[in-house]
Amino acid sequence: SDSGTAWSWGANAPAGMVIEEFMSPCNGSSITVQSGTYTVENVTALVNLTTSHTKVTGSEISYTPPTGTQTVVYEFGFQRTHENDANTISHWSLFLDSDEVTNFRTTISGQGSSYLAGRYILRWAFHIGGSDDTASGRVASWTTAKTIKLTARDYSSSYDVKLHYTGNWDGTSGVFSQPTVGIKAIA
């Protein structure tokens, strides 16, 4: 629709159309889209996972989708490497507000080398409408801000993982690698 001063999409967007989308390095930036302004976390250091689930820095964002949204796609990109162990195993959980989306539960592992490292992208689609289903993250309605975040932990102290760190870089020791976070709202 055209208000005379700006174009907007929402309730009249064709089904399957992207209404709005943003992606940002986790550097404290504020991004303005149709539904509002969103500020991402500022991540400046690596994280050593432990054997307890803790929030993954950079992964948290509070979001309100625009009118007409049927699906909110959440994406988090990050670097993962070994700490001091040859094998790595990490477990990941996704939350919408205080509810864990149990169908998301993810394990990332690597075995057989003391130089395990890589950049990963975790993605999940939250559907809007119908009956609430906490296990899949479906909500009957989403008209106010909801917080999306990830938590992670090591499998045990023998499978330690570092986040936001390359492990090695240009023939020497590793460097910090900033994560990214993004949202896509689909009609």
XYZ file of C-alpha atoms in Angstrom:
187
model
C 0.000 0.000 0.000
C 1.063 3.596 -0.534
C 0.309 6.064 2.269
C 1.382 8.966 0.122
C 4.715 9.220 1.913
C 5.923 5.631 2.172
C 5.259 2.143 0.834
C 4.390 -0.603 3.289
C 3.583 -4.318 3.131
C 1.643 -6.328 5.636
C -1.894 -7.675 5.704
C -2.183 -7.395 1.891
C 1.173 -8.971 1.013
C 0.867 -12.062 -1.177
C 1.301 -15.359 0.718
C 4.937 -16.427 0.782
C 6.287 -12.935 0.147
C 9.064 -11.578 2.344
C 7.555 -8.627 4.218
C 10.810 -7.575 5.869
C 14.270 -8.985 6.485
C 17.432 -7.915 8.232
C 20.816 -9.387 9.090
C 23.621 -7.796 11.075
C 26.987 -8.516 12.607
C 26.534 -8.655 16.391
C 28.207 -5.278 16.880
C 25.534 -3.287 18.724
C 24.006 -1.925 15.495
C 20.422 -0.709 15.304
C 18.480 -1.740 12.208
C 15.215 -0.067 11.216
C 12.650 -2.030 9.206
C 8.886 -1.671 8.726
C 7.989 -3.152 12.128
C 10.442 -1.047 14.152
C 14.056 -0.589 15.144
C 16.007 -3.557 16.477
C 19.349 -3.384 18.248
C 21.594 -6.441 18.101
C 23.962 -7.449 20.891
C 27.569 -6.263 20.810
C 29.858 -9.324 20.877
C 33.559 -8.540 21.277
C 35.081 -11.676 22.793
C 35.215 -15.434 22.472
C 33.152 -17.699 24.725
C 34.287 -20.942 26.355
C 31.286 -23.223 26.759
C 30.858 -25.138 30.013
C 28.805 -28.197 30.966
C 25.808 -25.965 31.828
C 23.518 -24.365 29.265
C 24.232 -20.636 29.021
C 22.931 -17.991 26.621
C 25.061 -17.709 23.500
C 26.304 -14.134 23.163
C 24.873 -12.403 20.120
C 21.973 -14.821 19.713
C 19.326 -12.853 21.606
C 16.934 -10.530 19.840
C 13.508 -9.175 20.779
C 11.242 -9.011 17.726
C 7.680 -8.030 16.788
C 6.669 -9.129 13.270
C 4.633 -6.822 11.047
C 0.920 -7.399 10.418
C 0.312 -10.233 7.982
C 3.328 -12.332 8.992
C 2.751 -16.102 8.916
C 6.364 -17.205 9.497
C 9.315 -15.648 11.309
C 12.661 -17.135 10.276
C 15.471 -16.685 12.817
C 19.122 -17.130 11.814
C 22.336 -17.082 13.846
C 25.807 -17.467 12.313
C 28.901 -18.137 14.410
C 32.424 -19.559 14.435
C 33.054 -22.685 16.549
C 36.346 -24.368 17.394
C 38.023 -26.704 19.869
C 39.366 -25.546 23.214
C 42.045 -28.000 24.327
C 40.435 -31.289 23.328
C 40.861 -33.254 20.101
C 37.105 -33.938 19.949
C 34.297 -31.432 20.408
C 30.609 -31.884 21.171
C 28.209 -29.025 21.875
C 24.458 -29.088 22.539
C 22.176 -26.229 21.478
C 18.692 -25.134 22.606
C 16.396 -22.471 21.139
C 13.969 -20.369 23.181
C 10.991 -18.178 22.306
C 10.570 -16.064 25.413
C 10.939 -18.566 28.271
C 9.721 -21.586 26.274
C 12.261 -24.021 24.840
C 11.547 -25.085 21.265
C 12.397 -28.731 21.962
C 12.114 -29.857 18.330
C 15.140 -27.623 17.566
C 17.571 -29.375 19.933
C 20.837 -29.646 18.026
C 24.212 -31.283 18.608
C 27.312 -30.122 16.730
C 30.354 -32.349 17.013
C 33.690 -33.007 15.418
C 36.077 -35.829 16.143
C 39.493 -37.044 15.133
C 41.541 -33.864 14.884
C 42.864 -31.287 17.285
C 42.111 -28.529 14.723
C 38.325 -28.734 14.470
C 36.861 -25.382 13.464
C 34.147 -23.963 11.240
C 31.479 -21.340 10.725
C 27.931 -22.542 11.317
C 24.482 -21.148 10.631
C 21.540 -22.195 12.800
C 18.066 -21.393 11.457
C 14.498 -21.987 12.648
C 11.016 -21.067 11.360
C 8.363 -19.939 13.856
C 4.834 -20.275 12.434
C 2.063 -17.905 13.489
C -1.599 -18.951 13.610
C -3.511 -22.028 14.656
C -2.860 -23.580 18.059
C 0.211 -22.916 20.177
C 2.803 -25.685 19.905
C 5.760 -25.006 22.186
C 7.743 -27.981 20.868
C 7.845 -26.496 17.344
C 7.674 -22.823 18.341
C 4.267 -22.211 16.752
C 2.274 -19.400 18.356
C -1.404 -18.591 17.834
C -0.581 -14.882 17.569
C 2.499 -12.678 17.786
C 1.622 -8.996 18.135
C 4.101 -7.858 20.796
C 7.841 -8.340 21.228
C 9.049 -11.883 21.845
C 12.646 -12.747 22.680
C 14.473 -15.367 20.630
C 17.773 -16.757 21.922
C 20.057 -19.775 21.873
C 21.770 -21.549 24.747
C 24.645 -24.020 24.421
C 26.835 -26.301 26.514
C 29.684 -28.786 26.185
C 28.794 -32.481 26.237
C 31.370 -32.883 29.021
C 34.634 -31.303 30.171
C 36.466 -33.678 27.796
C 34.777 -32.163 24.691
C 35.345 -28.416 25.186
C 34.144 -25.879 22.606
C 34.989 -22.206 22.007
C 32.612 -19.846 20.202
C 33.412 -16.692 18.221
C 37.025 -17.818 17.714
C 38.795 -19.339 14.692
C 41.248 -21.610 16.540
C 43.912 -20.838 13.908
C 44.348 -17.989 11.419
C 46.905 -17.243 8.679
C 49.408 -19.796 9.914
C 49.300 -18.755 13.562
C 46.935 -18.806 16.549
C 43.236 -18.005 16.273
C 41.422 -14.692 16.151
C 38.023 -13.404 17.267
C 35.186 -13.945 14.756
C 32.011 -11.893 15.237
C 28.665 -13.715 14.996
C 25.676 -12.535 12.949
C 21.945 -12.535 13.690
C 18.991 -12.044 11.378
C 15.219 -12.198 10.998
C 12.933 -12.727 8.013
C 9.155 -12.131 8.190
C 7.143 -14.007 5.535
C 3.486 -13.389 4.651
